Amino acid sequence: MIRFRIAALAGAIAFASLGLSAPPAQAGKADDTLNAAFALEPEALDTYKIAGREGLILARHIYDGLLYKDLDSGEIKPALAKAWRFVDPTTMEFDLREGVVFHNGAKFTADDVVYTLNTVLDPNYGTRFRIAVDWIEKVEKVSDFQVRIKMAKPFAGAVEMLADALPIYPAAYFKEVGSAGMAAKPVGTGPYKLTEMTPGIRYAFERFDGHYAGSPKGKPAIGKIVVRTIPELNTQFAELLAGKLDWSWRIPPDQAARLASRIQIVNGPIMRIAYVGLAVNAKGKDYPTKNLLVRRAINHAVNREAIVKAFAGGASQVLNAACNPKQFGCAQDVATYAYDPAKAKALLTEAGFANGVDIEMVFAAMPRPVAEAVASDLAKVGIRVTLNEQQYAAGVQKWRAGELPAFFTNWGSYGTGDVAFIISNFFGGGADDLVQDKEVIDLVTVADTAQDRTLRQENYAKALKKIADQAYWLPMYDFNINYGLSSSLVFKPHPDEFARWWLSSWK
Amino acid sequence: MLPFLARRLIVAVLVALAVSAVAFGLMFVSGDPAVVLAGQAGRAQDVELIRQAYGLDRPIVIQFFSWLGKALRGDFGTSLYFNLPVASIVGERLPVTLLLGSAAFLLAMIVSVPLGIVASLKPGGALDRAALLLAVLGQAIPSFWLGLILIVVFGVWYGLVPISGTETWQGYILPVIVLSYYAMPALMRLTRAGMIDVLGADYIRTARAKGLARLRILLVHALRNAVLPLVSLAAVQFGMMLSGSIVIESVFAINGLGRLAWESLLRSDLPVVQAIILILSLIYVTLTTVADLINAWLDPRLRSA
């Protein structure tokens, strides 16, 4: 076989040089196939074990959750559950939709919900993010089409989590094949079914005609989707320009500007934000960042407006509060620190560092030029930064161990529009919290567990105010994403970084 | 010949084992695999659970020997990233790399050896200079850039070949050219240098004086001696091509072993990394052994060594 292919190859080279053409390019619209490319390889398609956005996007086309969040209206809509209610503060009841079928023909009932959720909340299952399921104590069947979720603790993010982040698998099949089987051959109720897969390389989907009526995802307009991994962005651009690719994302601003005249570029803001964490209570370490005046000096020293304009572009803006303004509870009336190098210098002198101060800053998952711009602004006022780039895992490990005074990275809040998914992680007293401000921890804890939205909002606002007053962070900016699309594709970006191809259509 | 072969085989096995042990240790030095696996949104408690679930809390030595024990029985475990057997993941990608590497190696040899011989006939002549230009360009042009230029010209402008991927055999054309082009200069220069050396030797003059045909002198008498260093270099180049080129595989979106190794390293997919390292070290050891055997066959003086 190999020998044959080599012979064919030599022939092909001869052909190419003679100028005879290869088969014509297949445009996506012509054969109703949306051709998409990721730079990173999707993981195994068992949602509960996926950390990367690529795998999660594919999974959401295959599976459905009990609820669905319409990001355009902010409304939580019924999905596999047609109605739900709180029976008491820690018990949720769901009336399930009848007549829903899985891709393998199995009928959806309460057993699927009970078995799926009870399985994945067992720590032995290895669910990737405990925060997604650790609020559930157990799930009980009430009748064939009614279930109750007993919560382990009051959790304000419960509804957000149930909205498409906790998919329901077909119980009988899942029981038989387990997580590895779901990864090898995923079966869900979603708008698309997977027809072909070379793991990490190529995924082919077909519209699932049995997708239930009344689904908030609706009936997709596009019949087929093929997703490939193309690691090199330049190669993706070539495919786009040649009309062989319909969808790609995360195109850097400078490249997007250059491509804009040739292909369709769509820009949209996302939940992810960039920030510099400053260690205050670093496991006994005495960093200069422990000093409030130094932290305020850092906030005044960095020209964030200029940095955002130069490097982030698009819809990005400078942040003042330690969250994304698009998130629920992200109060904006907090202390702001204008770019003022003179004031920064004065603050440093007042702090006793008239001759400047040395700190180490590790940056991870951030572009080097941005980190260098921050460091150079800091150097101008006398904060000499030793800049080190690390993989995120290595950086966060050092941060958690209290070995870093400053950590420059980003956080995506799992794509959810609620500050519970950001400030609780960094200021709620956990491993990532190197501030350990008792007052803030208490405020956040109350807000995280309350059902009353006004109370939550008030508490988060107070916490965010204190965080800004104390300059525990140098909040940088929110990200935006450029999508490169073929001219015939209609695609609407969403701030949670989940591509919804079921909403796409051809022009 | 047999003791020679046996000695080489024992060394080969030891090298492969040593390489995989060192690689295993290095994975832990470069960062806690559990933290990497938990991903960027992973919290401290997620990391702890992963550490226990995958047995990463055991001493490294024990983890290594438990891996080795299973690997020796042919069980390479499950990919932590894909949650699928390592054998099936590697099995998908090994043939791609083997095909790409072999084709590129063949093309490189077909072009560079004759070119080296021709260039050696008249050192400093027009042909030699043209070959030198090719060699300099090959050395100077980054394969990354060459790949993209070829994509733009033949893929985008003329639409002659697929831009990326290997879904059809046409997808191999550009990557094979780029990968082989990268190896050509060294092979060509070495052939040329070897030939110039040998052509100046006394026995060639004798052969000429005997009135032997020029082509026979060149290919039978001269080349056989000139290729000795070439065989060793070719083995290493072939090894490099078979171990997959991360750059070329990335540019052309070819899902071979090189990029799988690179990606798996970044995401701390220990079982996959270990399997690939074992395969690659075996490929290298096999190739150098084969090169030694060919050299021993070409040059009887080496057999006693």
Short mmCIF file of N, CA, C and O in Angstrom, two decimals, chain B residues 1-10 293 303:
data_model
loop_
_atom_site.label_atom_id
_atom_site.label_comp_id
_atom_site.label_asym_id
_atom_site.label_seq_id
_atom_site.Cartn_x
_atom_site.Cartn_y
_atom_site.Cartn_z
N MET B 1 29.57 -11.58 11.80
CA MET B 1 28.45 -10.66 11.65
C MET B 1 27.41 -10.85 12.74
O MET B 1 26.83 -9.89 13.25
N LEU B 2 27.18 -12.11 13.16
CA LEU B 2 26.12 -12.38 14.11
C LEU B 2 26.39 -11.79 15.50
O LEU B 2 25.50 -11.14 16.08
N PRO B 3 27.61 -12.00 16.05
CA PRO B 3 27.90 -11.37 17.36
C PRO B 3 27.76 -9.86 17.27
O PRO B 3 27.26 -9.22 18.19
N PHE B 4 28.17 -9.30 16.15
CA PHE B 4 28.07 -7.86 15.91
C PHE B 4 26.61 -7.42 16.03
O PHE B 4 26.27 -6.48 16.76
N LEU B 5 25.74 -8.18 15.39
CA LEU B 5 24.31 -7.87 15.39
C LEU B 5 23.74 -8.00 16.80
O LEU B 5 23.00 -7.13 17.28
N ALA B 6 24.12 -9.08 17.49
CA ALA B 6 23.61 -9.32 18.84
C ALA B 6 24.01 -8.19 19.77
O ALA B 6 23.20 -7.69 20.57
N ARG B 7 25.28 -7.79 19.67
CA ARG B 7 25.78 -6.70 20.52
C ARG B 7 24.94 -5.44 20.28
O ARG B 7 24.52 -4.76 21.20
N ARG B 8 24.70 -5.16 19.00
CA ARG B 8 23.95 -3.96 18.65
C ARG B 8 22.52 -4.02 19.20
O ARG B 8 21.98 -3.02 19.65
N LEU B 9 21.94 -5.20 19.15
CA LEU B 9 20.56 -5.32 19.60
C LEU B 9 20.44 -5.07 21.10
O LEU B 9 19.53 -4.40 21.57
N ILE B 10 21.40 -5.62 21.87
CA ILE B 10 21.37 -5.41 23.33
C ILE B 10 21.50 -3.92 23.64
O ILE B 10 20.76 -3.36 24.44
N LEU B 293 25.21 -1.83 9.69
CA LEU B 293 25.25 -3.08 8.93
C LEU B 293 25.55 -2.81 7.46
O LEU B 293 26.35 -3.51 6.84
N ARG B 303 33.92 -4.68 9.60
CA ARG B 303 33.23 -5.83 10.18
C ARG B 303 33.93 -6.32 11.43
O ARG B 303 33.32 -6.84 12.35
#
